[in-house]
Amino acid sequence: MNALVHVDGKPYFMIGGQTHNSSTTTKETLEQSWRAVERLGMNTIAAPIYWMQIEPEEGSFCFDQIDWIIDGARARGLHAVILWFGTWKNGTSHYVPCWVKADKARFPWSLSLSKAPTRTLSPLGKETLAADIRAFERVMAYIRDHNQDGTVLAVQVENEPGSIGTPRDYSDAGNAAFAQDVPPEVIRWLNEWSDCYLKRAWQKCGARTQGNWEALFGVDGAEAFSAYYTARYVNEVAKAGRQVYAIPLYVNVWLGEMYNRVAGVDFPSGGATCHMIDLWKELTPDVDLIAPDIYLQDYRTYDAVCAAYARPDNPLYIPESPASVMNALNVFTEIAERGLTGIHIFGVDSALDRSGALRPSYEEFAHTVKILSAARPLLEKYVGTGRIYAVAQYEGCSTLNFDFGEFLGRAACYTANGGGFAEPAGFMDTFHTAPEDYAVRGKGLIFDAGDGVFYVVGEGFRLTFTRKDNIDQMAASVRASVFLNGRHGEYMSVEEGVVDDQGTFIPRRERCGDETDNGIWTHWDVGVIRVVMDR
């Protein structure tokens, strides 16, 4: 697995939750997040630190927030990702110190076309960049000195950078920069890229080799201009921080696939959107990864976004997403299809109600956390190998079919979900007979370990195998009949168990008879199922 982070020298699949924006204001406000992460069984917390709280007076620093995060994670056996809310948070500059906000001559803010000031600092502000760098260097030094055990896995540089409220900075400085010729390195990259959105926009405008941003990119010129200066700014912050402490660094993205998709209105202009990621990757060599925050849930959009960010030079990691049923389905699909290497849900502290109980709307995603946690060593071994198959029961689906080469597989889901060919669920075991054990969408993963060995995790489906060898035998009733297939499954063994961090399967219970006659069933609370076929 080509992952952002490693633990003990091995890739690490992060399964975690991110706190709400202001939940790390005090040690006490962070407590709800700790309770939620532990209740859900996650392995990672992502928590922000604020420039305004780190450096309340220029040159005077307080690192209490970092202590609360590191000490709290360490005490609970968790890992942490620290989010630097510096110049940008959600395309604005709300978390900068008051001394930055007050000195508008030294720290210029982006202006809209009508010259109205936005609440976003301009990426052209040299003094702003220098101040952000100084603060980030101190942050990285403090993390370095207090992270000898590797509790902190990564640091997010800024948060959804870009400008919300205007496509670009229309100040005098911004207008002067926008009127200048596009830098020659951008022209060189455009010629080198095989195909991408920005190159097509350039070609549509005549593929000119000289001219300003509007001349070369037309309607996309303002966003490209903002992306160029925002990406350079962020990379300078990352570069300075990396020189202090070489820990994985990433930038997250507010997607451009929002509302009317107008840059600066519906999303921050200048961020590393699907349209601008190629430019960002050229300009941010000191950023390890660009990660999309995906709140959109329809599968086509979700997959298109993942396809844009899952690149050989950019492992797919989703740092923000909702704890929804659709997100659970999409996560399994993207693990198999796009090599997803980690997932965090946003606002994890909202998972618990005032009594500390898990809110019902989080229940099904909580199952997904348990499933992914049980499969984590397998994920770290097989993600990106082509040996993972996803079970994801989208609307209208009742069964899914797989070709494993030597065997065919069929996952029959327990709920019809609009499917016209739904089958009876069948018996699982004496511990799983309640209606809620069946009333979930089918979801999970199948790992083909080779030599007739499969690992299965998930819930809401049962899996049957048919040997793909001889059509006459495949057509025989003991294989072809849905009823008989399970009872004549060619299993050498079927076992429930766990997989340890070294990848060794440790069996806990062997299944046979009624527990296998309806196929290989799985549930969020049974760990990993190992199936060894009789070959």
Coordinates of C-alpha atoms in Angstrom, one line a residue:
M1 CA 0.0 0.0 0.0
N2 CA 1.4 3.4 -1.0
A3 CA 0.2 5.3 2.0
L4 CA 0.7 8.8 3.5
V5 CA 1.9 7.5 6.9
H6 CA 3.8 4.5 8.2
V7 CA 4.0 2.9 11.6
D8 CA 7.0 0.7 12.6
G9 CA 8.2 1.0 9.0
K10 CA 5.0 -0.3 7.5
P11 CA 2.1 1.4 5.7
Y12 CA -0.7 2.3 8.1
F13 CA -4.4 2.5 7.2
M14 CA -5.9 5.4 9.2
I15 CA -9.5 4.9 10.4
G16 CA -10.4 8.0 12.4
G17 CA -12.4 11.0 13.2
Q18 CA -11.8 14.7 13.0
T19 CA -13.1 17.0 15.6
H20 CA -15.3 20.0 14.9
N21 CA -13.4 23.2 14.1
S22 CA -13.4 24.7 17.5
S23 CA -13.4 21.6 19.7
T24 CA -9.7 22.0 20.7
T25 CA -10.2 25.4 22.2
T26 CA -9.8 23.9 25.7
K27 CA -8.8 20.6 27.1
E28 CA -12.3 20.2 28.3
T29 CA -14.0 20.8 25.0
L30 CA -11.7 18.1 23.5
E31 CA -13.0 15.4 25.9
Q32 CA -16.2 14.7 23.9
S33 CA -14.0 13.9 20.9
W34 CA -11.9 11.4 22.9
R35 CA -15.0 9.7 24.1
A36 CA -16.4 9.4 20.6
V37 CA -13.2 8.1 19.0
E38 CA -12.9 5.5 21.7
R39 CA -16.6 4.5 21.5
L40 CA -16.3 4.1 17.7
G41 CA -13.1 2.1 18.0
M42 CA -11.0 4.3 15.7
N43 CA -7.3 4.3 15.6
T44 CA -6.7 8.0 14.8
I45 CA -7.9 11.4 15.8
A46 CA -7.4 14.5 13.6
A47 CA -7.5 17.7 15.6
P48 CA -6.8 21.3 14.8
I49 CA -4.5 23.8 16.4
Y50 CA -5.1 27.5 15.8
W51 CA -2.6 30.2 14.9
M52 CA -4.5 32.7 17.0
Q53 CA -4.1 30.4 20.1
I54 CA -0.5 29.3 19.3
E55 CA 0.8 32.8 18.9
P56 CA -1.7 35.2 20.6
E57 CA 0.9 38.0 20.6
E58 CA 3.5 38.3 17.9
G59 CA 6.6 36.3 19.0
S60 CA 4.8 34.9 22.1
F61 CA 3.9 31.2 21.8
C62 CA 1.7 28.8 23.7
F63 CA 1.6 25.1 22.8
D64 CA -1.0 23.8 25.2
Q65 CA -3.3 22.7 22.3
I66 CA -0.5 20.4 21.0
D67 CA 0.0 19.0 24.4
W68 CA -3.7 18.2 24.8
I69 CA -3.7 16.3 21.5
I70 CA -0.5 14.4 21.9
D71 CA -1.0 13.5 25.6
G72 CA -4.6 12.6 25.1
A73 CA -3.9 10.3 22.1
R74 CA -0.9 8.7 23.8
A75 CA -2.9 8.0 27.0
R76 CA -5.5 6.2 24.9
G77 CA -3.2 4.3 22.6
L78 CA -4.3 6.3 19.6
H79 CA -2.4 8.1 16.8
A80 CA -3.0 11.8 16.0
V81 CA -3.0 14.0 12.9
I82 CA -2.5 17.7 13.7
L83 CA -4.2 20.2 11.6
W84 CA -2.6 23.6 11.2
F85 CA -5.3 26.3 11.0
G86 CA -2.9 29.0 9.9
T87 CA -3.6 31.5 7.1
W88 CA -6.5 29.5 5.8
K89 CA -9.4 27.6 7.2
N90 CA -12.3 26.8 4.8
G91 CA -11.1 29.4 2.3
T92 CA -11.1 32.2 5.0
S93 CA -8.7 33.4 7.6
H94 CA -10.8 33.2 10.7
Y95 CA -8.2 31.5 12.9
V96 CA -5.3 34.0 12.4
P97 CA -4.2 36.0 15.5
C98 CA -5.8 39.4 16.2
W99 CA -2.5 41.2 15.6
V100 CA -2.6 39.8 12.1
K101 CA -6.2 40.8 11.6
A102 CA -5.6 44.3 12.9
D103 CA -2.7 45.3 10.7
K104 CA -4.2 45.3 7.2
A105 CA -1.4 47.3 5.7
R106 CA 1.2 44.7 6.7
F107 CA -1.1 41.7 6.2
P108 CA -3.3 42.5 3.1
W109 CA -6.7 40.9 2.6
S110 CA -8.1 39.9 -0.7
L111 CA -10.5 42.3 -2.2
S112 CA -13.6 41.4 -4.3
L113 CA -14.2 43.0 -7.8
S114 CA -16.2 45.8 -6.1
K115 CA -13.2 46.4 -3.8
A116 CA -15.1 45.0 -0.8
P117 CA -12.7 43.4 1.7
T118 CA -13.1 39.6 2.2
R119 CA -12.2 37.7 5.3
T120 CA -9.4 35.9 3.4
L121 CA -5.8 37.0 3.5
S122 CA -4.2 37.5 0.1
P123 CA -1.8 34.8 -1.0
L124 CA 0.3 37.7 -2.4
G125 CA 1.0 39.0 1.1
K126 CA 4.8 38.5 1.7
E127 CA 4.7 39.5 5.4
T128 CA 1.7 37.2 5.9
L129 CA 3.7 34.3 4.5
A130 CA 6.7 35.1 6.6
A131 CA 4.7 35.3 9.8
D132 CA 2.9 32.0 9.0
I133 CA 6.2 30.3 8.3
R134 CA 7.7 31.5 11.6
A135 CA 4.7 30.2 13.5
F136 CA 4.7 26.9 11.6
E137 CA 8.4 26.3 12.2
R138 CA 7.8 26.7 16.0
V139 CA 4.8 24.3 15.8
M140 CA 6.9 21.7 13.9
A141 CA 9.8 22.0 16.4
Y142 CA 7.4 21.5 19.3
I143 CA 5.8 18.5 17.7
R144 CA 9.3 17.0 16.9
D145 CA 10.4 17.4 20.5
H146 CA 7.3 15.8 21.9
N147 CA 6.7 13.0 19.4
Q148 CA 9.6 10.6 20.0
D149 CA 7.1 7.7 20.2
G150 CA 5.4 8.5 16.9
T151 CA 2.0 9.4 18.3
V152 CA 1.6 12.1 15.7
L153 CA 1.5 10.5 12.2
A154 CA 1.1 13.6 10.0
V155 CA 0.5 17.3 9.9
Q156 CA -2.1 19.1 7.7
V157 CA -0.7 22.3 6.3
E158 CA -3.4 25.0 6.3
N159 CA -7.1 23.9 5.8
E160 CA -8.9 24.0 2.5
P161 CA -6.7 26.9 1.3
G162 CA -8.0 29.4 -1.3
S163 CA -10.3 32.3 -1.4
I164 CA -14.0 32.1 -0.7
G165 CA -15.9 35.2 -1.6
T166 CA -14.0 36.2 -4.7
P167 CA -12.4 34.4 -7.7
R168 CA -9.1 36.2 -7.1
D169 CA -7.6 39.1 -5.2
Y170 CA -8.8 42.3 -7.0
S171 CA -6.5 44.6 -5.0
D172 CA -4.0 46.8 -6.9
A173 CA -1.3 44.2 -6.2
G174 CA -3.6 41.4 -7.3
N175 CA -4.6 43.2 -10.5
A176 CA -1.0 43.9 -11.3
A177 CA 0.0 40.3 -10.8
F178 CA -3.0 39.0 -12.8
A179 CA -2.1 41.3 -15.8
Q180 CA 1.5 39.9 -16.0
D181 CA 2.4 37.1 -18.4
V182 CA 1.8 33.6 -17.1
P183 CA 5.2 32.3 -15.7
P184 CA 7.2 30.3 -18.3
E185 CA 7.3 27.2 -16.1
V186 CA 3.5 27.0 -16.3
I187 CA 3.7 27.0 -20.2
R188 CA 6.3 24.2 -19.9
W189 CA 4.1 22.1 -17.7
L190 CA 1.1 22.6 -20.0
N191 CA 3.2 21.2 -22.9
E192 CA 4.4 18.3 -20.8
W193 CA 1.1 17.2 -19.4
S194 CA -0.7 14.5 -21.4
D195 CA -4.2 15.7 -20.6
C196 CA -6.0 17.5 -17.8
Y197 CA -8.7 20.1 -17.3
L198 CA -6.3 23.1 -17.2
K199 CA -4.5 22.0 -20.4
R200 CA -7.8 21.7 -22.2
A201 CA -8.8 25.2 -21.0
W202 CA -5.5 26.5 -22.4
Q203 CA -6.0 24.7 -25.7
K204 CA -9.5 26.1 -26.0
C205 CA -8.0 29.6 -25.8
G206 CA -5.5 28.8 -28.6
A207 CA -2.6 27.2 -26.6
R208 CA -0.8 30.5 -26.6
T209 CA 2.7 30.6 -25.2
Q210 CA 2.6 34.1 -23.9
G211 CA 0.0 36.3 -22.3
N212 CA -1.7 37.0 -19.0
W213 CA -3.9 34.5 -17.1
E214 CA -7.1 35.5 -18.7
A215 CA -5.6 35.4 -22.2
L216 CA -4.3 31.9 -21.7
F217 CA -7.1 30.4 -19.7
G218 CA -10.2 32.5 -20.4
V219 CA -13.0 31.9 -17.8
D220 CA -10.6 29.7 -15.8
G221 CA -7.9 32.3 -15.6
A222 CA -8.8 33.8 -12.2
E223 CA -8.9 30.3 -10.6
A224 CA -5.6 29.3 -12.2
F225 CA -4.0 32.5 -11.1
S226 CA -5.2 32.0 -7.5
A227 CA -4.1 28.4 -7.6
Y228 CA -0.6 29.4 -8.7
Y229 CA -0.1 31.8 -5.9
T230 CA -1.9 29.8 -3.2
A231 CA 0.0 26.6 -4.0
R232 CA 3.3 28.5 -3.9
Y233 CA 2.4 30.0 -0.6
V234 CA 1.4 26.7 1.0
N235 CA 4.6 25.0 -0.3
E236 CA 6.8 27.6 1.3
V237 CA 5.1 27.0 4.6
A238 CA 5.5 23.2 4.1
K239 CA 9.1 23.5 3.0
A240 CA 10.0 25.5 6.1
G241 CA 8.2 23.1 8.4
R242 CA 9.8 20.0 6.8
Q243 CA 13.3 21.5 7.3
V244 CA 12.5 21.5 11.0
Y245 CA 10.7 18.1 11.2
A246 CA 10.4 15.6 8.4
I247 CA 7.0 14.2 9.2
P248 CA 4.4 13.5 6.4
L249 CA 2.6 16.7 5.3
Y250 CA -0.6 17.0 3.4
V251 CA -3.1 19.7 2.2
N252 CA -6.9 19.1 2.1
V253 CA -9.3 20.4 -0.5
W254 CA -12.8 21.9 -0.5
L255 CA -14.1 20.3 -3.7
G256 CA -15.0 22.3 -6.8
E257 CA -17.9 20.0 -7.5
M258 CA -20.2 22.1 -5.3
Y259 CA -23.5 23.9 -6.1
N260 CA -23.1 25.9 -9.3
R261 CA -19.3 25.2 -9.3
V262 CA -18.3 28.9 -9.6
A263 CA -14.8 29.5 -8.2
G264 CA -14.7 31.8 -5.2
V265 CA -18.4 31.5 -4.7
D266 CA -19.2 27.8 -4.4
F267 CA -15.7 26.8 -3.3
P268 CA -12.5 28.5 -2.5
S269 CA -10.8 29.7 -5.6
G270 CA -7.1 28.6 -5.7
G271 CA -7.5 25.3 -3.9
A272 CA -6.2 22.1 -5.3
T273 CA -9.5 21.1 -6.9
C274 CA -9.9 18.5 -9.6
H275 CA -9.4 21.2 -12.1
M276 CA -6.2 22.6 -10.5
I277 CA -4.6 19.5 -9.0
D278 CA -2.0 19.1 -11.8
L279 CA -0.8 22.7 -11.3
W280 CA -0.8 22.2 -7.5
K281 CA 1.3 19.0 -7.8
E282 CA 3.9 20.9 -9.8
L283 CA 4.1 23.7 -7.3
T284 CA 4.1 21.8 -4.0
P285 CA 7.1 19.4 -4.0
D286 CA 7.3 19.7 -0.3
V287 CA 3.7 18.5 0.3
D288 CA 3.4 14.7 0.4
L289 CA -0.2 14.4 -0.5
I290 CA -3.3 16.4 -1.6
A291 CA -6.4 15.0 -0.1
P292 CA -10.1 15.7 -1.0
D293 CA -12.7 16.4 1.6
I294 CA -15.7 14.5 0.2
Y295 CA -19.1 15.2 1.5
L296 CA -20.9 14.6 -1.8
Q297 CA -22.4 11.1 -1.6
D298 CA -23.6 10.0 -5.0
Y299 CA -21.4 7.3 -6.3
R300 CA -20.6 8.8 -9.7
T301 CA -19.3 12.1 -8.3
Y302 CA -17.6 10.4 -5.3
D303 CA -15.7 8.0 -7.7
A304 CA -14.8 10.7 -10.1
V305 CA -13.3 12.8 -7.3
C306 CA -11.4 9.8 -6.0
A307 CA -10.1 9.0 -9.6
A308 CA -8.7 12.5 -9.8
Y309 CA -6.7 12.3 -6.6
A310 CA -5.7 8.6 -6.8
R311 CA -2.5 9.1 -8.7
P312 CA 0.9 7.4 -8.7
D313 CA 2.3 10.5 -7.1
N314 CA -0.7 11.0 -4.8
P315 CA -2.1 8.2 -2.7
L316 CA -5.8 8.5 -2.0
Y317 CA -6.7 9.6 1.5
I318 CA -10.0 11.2 2.5
P319 CA -9.4 13.4 5.6
E320 CA -13.0 14.7 5.9
S321 CA -16.3 12.9 5.1
P322 CA -19.7 12.3 6.7
A323 CA -20.6 9.3 8.9
S324 CA -23.3 8.3 6.5
V325 CA -24.5 4.9 5.1
M326 CA -23.6 6.0 1.6
N327 CA -20.1 7.1 2.7
A328 CA -19.7 3.6 4.2
L329 CA -20.6 2.0 0.8
N330 CA -18.3 4.4 -1.1
V331 CA -15.4 3.7 1.2
F332 CA -15.4 0.0 0.5
T333 CA -15.7 0.6 -3.2
E334 CA -12.8 3.1 -3.3
I335 CA -10.6 0.8 -1.3
A336 CA -11.0 -1.8 -4.0
E337 CA -11.2 0.4 -7.1
R338 CA -8.9 3.4 -6.3
G339 CA -6.6 2.1 -3.5
L340 CA -8.0 4.3 -0.7
T341 CA -5.4 4.4 2.1
G342 CA -7.3 6.0 5.0
I343 CA -10.6 7.7 6.0
H344 CA -11.6 10.2 8.6
I345 CA -15.2 11.4 9.4
F346 CA -15.7 15.0 10.3
G347 CA -17.2 16.2 13.5
V348 CA -16.7 13.0 15.4
D349 CA -17.7 14.6 18.7
S350 CA -21.2 14.8 17.4
A351 CA -21.4 11.0 17.3
L352 CA -22.4 10.8 21.0
D353 CA -25.5 12.3 22.6
R354 CA -25.6 14.1 25.9
S355 CA -25.8 10.8 27.8
G356 CA -22.7 9.5 26.0
A357 CA -24.7 7.0 23.9
L358 CA -24.0 6.6 20.1
R359 CA -26.5 8.5 18.0
P360 CA -28.6 6.1 15.8
S361 CA -27.5 7.9 12.7
Y362 CA -23.9 6.9 13.4
E363 CA -24.6 3.3 14.0
E364 CA -24.1 1.9 10.6
F365 CA -20.8 3.8 10.0
A366 CA -19.7 2.5 13.4
H367 CA -20.1 -1.0 11.9
T368 CA -17.8 0.1 9.0
V369 CA -15.2 1.3 11.5
K370 CA -15.2 -2.1 13.2
I371 CA -15.0 -3.9 9.8
L372 CA -12.1 -1.8 8.6
S373 CA -10.3 -2.1 11.9
A374 CA -10.6 -5.9 11.8
A375 CA -9.2 -5.9 8.2
R376 CA -6.5 -3.2 8.7
P377 CA -3.5 -5.6 8.4
L378 CA -5.1 -7.0 5.2
L379 CA -5.7 -3.5 3.9
E380 CA -2.1 -2.6 4.5
K381 CA -1.0 -5.7 2.6
Y382 CA -3.4 -5.8 -0.3
V383 CA -4.5 -2.2 -1.1
G384 CA -3.3 -1.4 -4.6
T385 CA -2.6 -5.0 -5.6
G386 CA -5.8 -5.7 -7.4
R387 CA -6.7 -8.5 -4.9
I388 CA -9.4 -6.6 -3.1
Y389 CA -13.1 -6.8 -4.2
A390 CA -15.8 -4.6 -2.7
V391 CA -19.3 -5.5 -1.7
A392 CA -21.3 -2.3 -1.9
Q393 CA -25.1 -2.5 -2.1
Y394 CA -26.2 0.6 -4.0
E395 CA -29.8 1.3 -4.8
G396 CA -31.4 -1.4 -6.9
C397 CA -28.8 -3.9 -6.1
S398 CA -29.4 -7.3 -4.5
T399 CA -26.5 -9.4 -5.6
L400 CA -22.9 -8.8 -6.8
N401 CA -20.8 -11.1 -8.8
F402 CA -17.0 -11.5 -8.9
D403 CA -14.5 -13.4 -11.1
F404 CA -11.6 -14.5 -9.0
G405 CA -10.0 -16.5 -11.8
E406 CA -10.2 -20.0 -10.5
F407 CA -13.6 -19.3 -8.8
L408 CA -16.7 -17.3 -9.4
G409 CA -18.2 -15.5 -6.4
R410 CA -21.7 -14.2 -5.7
A411 CA -22.6 -12.0 -2.8
A412 CA -26.3 -12.0 -2.1
C413 CA -27.4 -9.1 0.1
Y414 CA -30.0 -9.5 2.9
T415 CA -32.1 -6.5 2.1
A416 CA -33.9 -6.2 -1.3
N417 CA -33.1 -2.4 -1.5
G418 CA -35.1 -2.1 -4.7
G419 CA -33.5 -5.2 -6.3
G420 CA -35.8 -7.5 -8.3
F421 CA -33.8 -10.6 -7.7
A422 CA -33.3 -10.5 -3.9
E423 CA -32.9 -13.9 -2.2
P424 CA -33.8 -15.1 1.3
A425 CA -31.1 -14.1 3.8
G426 CA -30.8 -17.6 5.4
F427 CA -29.5 -18.5 8.8
M428 CA -26.2 -17.0 10.2
D429 CA -25.8 -18.4 13.7
T430 CA -27.5 -18.5 17.0
F431 CA -25.9 -15.1 18.0
H432 CA -27.2 -13.3 14.9
T433 CA -30.9 -13.7 14.6
A434 CA -32.3 -10.3 15.4
P435 CA -33.9 -8.2 12.7
E436 CA -31.3 -5.5 13.0
D437 CA -28.6 -8.1 12.1
Y438 CA -30.1 -8.3 8.7
A439 CA -31.6 -4.8 8.1
V440 CA -28.4 -3.3 6.7
R441 CA -27.1 -2.7 3.3
G442 CA -24.6 -5.3 2.1
K443 CA -21.1 -3.9 2.5
G444 CA -17.6 -5.2 2.9
L445 CA -14.5 -6.5 1.3
I446 CA -13.2 -9.8 -0.1
F447 CA -9.4 -10.4 -0.2
D448 CA -8.1 -13.0 -2.6
A449 CA -4.9 -14.2 -1.0
G450 CA -4.2 -16.7 -3.8
D451 CA -4.0 -20.5 -3.7
G452 CA -7.7 -20.7 -2.9
V453 CA -7.5 -18.6 0.3
F454 CA -10.0 -15.8 0.8
Y455 CA -10.6 -13.4 3.6
V456 CA -14.0 -11.8 4.0
V457 CA -15.2 -8.9 6.2
G458 CA -18.4 -6.9 6.2
E459 CA -22.1 -7.2 7.0
G460 CA -25.4 -7.7 5.3
F461 CA -24.5 -10.3 2.7
R462 CA -23.5 -14.0 2.2
L463 CA -20.9 -15.2 -0.3
T464 CA -20.9 -18.4 -2.4
F465 CA -18.2 -19.7 -4.6
T466 CA -18.4 -21.8 -7.8
R467 CA -15.3 -23.4 -9.2
K468 CA -14.6 -22.2 -12.8
D469 CA -13.2 -25.3 -14.4
N470 CA -15.6 -27.4 -16.5
I471 CA -18.9 -26.2 -17.9
D472 CA -20.5 -29.6 -17.5
Q473 CA -19.7 -29.6 -13.8
M474 CA -20.5 -26.0 -13.4
A475 CA -24.0 -26.7 -14.8
A476 CA -24.5 -29.6 -12.5
S477 CA -27.2 -29.0 -9.9
V478 CA -24.9 -29.2 -6.9
R479 CA -23.1 -26.1 -8.2
A480 CA -25.7 -24.3 -10.3
S481 CA -28.6 -24.5 -7.9
V482 CA -28.7 -21.6 -5.5
F483 CA -30.1 -23.9 -2.8
L484 CA -27.5 -26.6 -3.3
N485 CA -24.5 -24.5 -4.0
G486 CA -24.0 -23.5 -0.4
R487 CA -24.4 -27.0 0.9
H488 CA -21.9 -28.3 -1.5
G489 CA -19.4 -25.5 -1.1
E490 CA -16.0 -26.8 -1.8
Y491 CA -14.4 -25.6 1.4
M492 CA -11.4 -27.1 3.1
S493 CA -12.1 -24.8 6.1
V494 CA -14.1 -21.8 7.1
E495 CA -12.9 -20.0 10.2
E496 CA -13.7 -16.8 12.2
G497 CA -10.7 -15.1 13.6
V498 CA -8.5 -12.0 13.8
V499 CA -5.4 -10.9 11.8
D500 CA -2.6 -9.5 13.9
D501 CA -0.3 -6.7 13.0
Q502 CA 2.2 -9.1 11.4
G503 CA -0.6 -10.4 9.1
T504 CA -1.0 -13.7 10.8
F505 CA -4.5 -15.1 10.9
I506 CA -5.5 -16.4 14.4
P507 CA -8.6 -18.6 14.3
R508 CA -11.2 -18.3 17.0
R509 CA -14.1 -20.5 15.8
E510 CA -14.6 -23.0 12.9
R511 CA -17.8 -22.9 11.0
C512 CA -19.6 -25.8 9.4
G513 CA -23.1 -27.2 8.9
D514 CA -25.8 -24.7 9.3
E515 CA -23.3 -21.9 9.7
T516 CA -21.9 -22.4 6.1
D517 CA -24.8 -24.1 4.2
N518 CA -26.2 -20.7 3.3
G519 CA -22.9 -19.4 2.1
I520 CA -20.1 -17.5 3.8
W521 CA -21.8 -14.8 5.9
T522 CA -20.1 -12.1 7.8
H523 CA -21.0 -9.5 10.4
W524 CA -19.4 -6.4 11.8
D525 CA -18.7 -8.0 15.1
V526 CA -17.2 -11.4 14.0
G527 CA -13.8 -10.1 12.8
V528 CA -12.3 -11.7 9.7
I529 CA -13.5 -14.9 8.0
R530 CA -10.9 -17.0 6.4
V531 CA -12.1 -19.4 3.6
V532 CA -9.7 -22.1 2.3
M533 CA -11.1 -23.7 -0.8
D534 CA -10.6 -27.4 -1.5
R535 CA -8.5 -27.2 -4.7

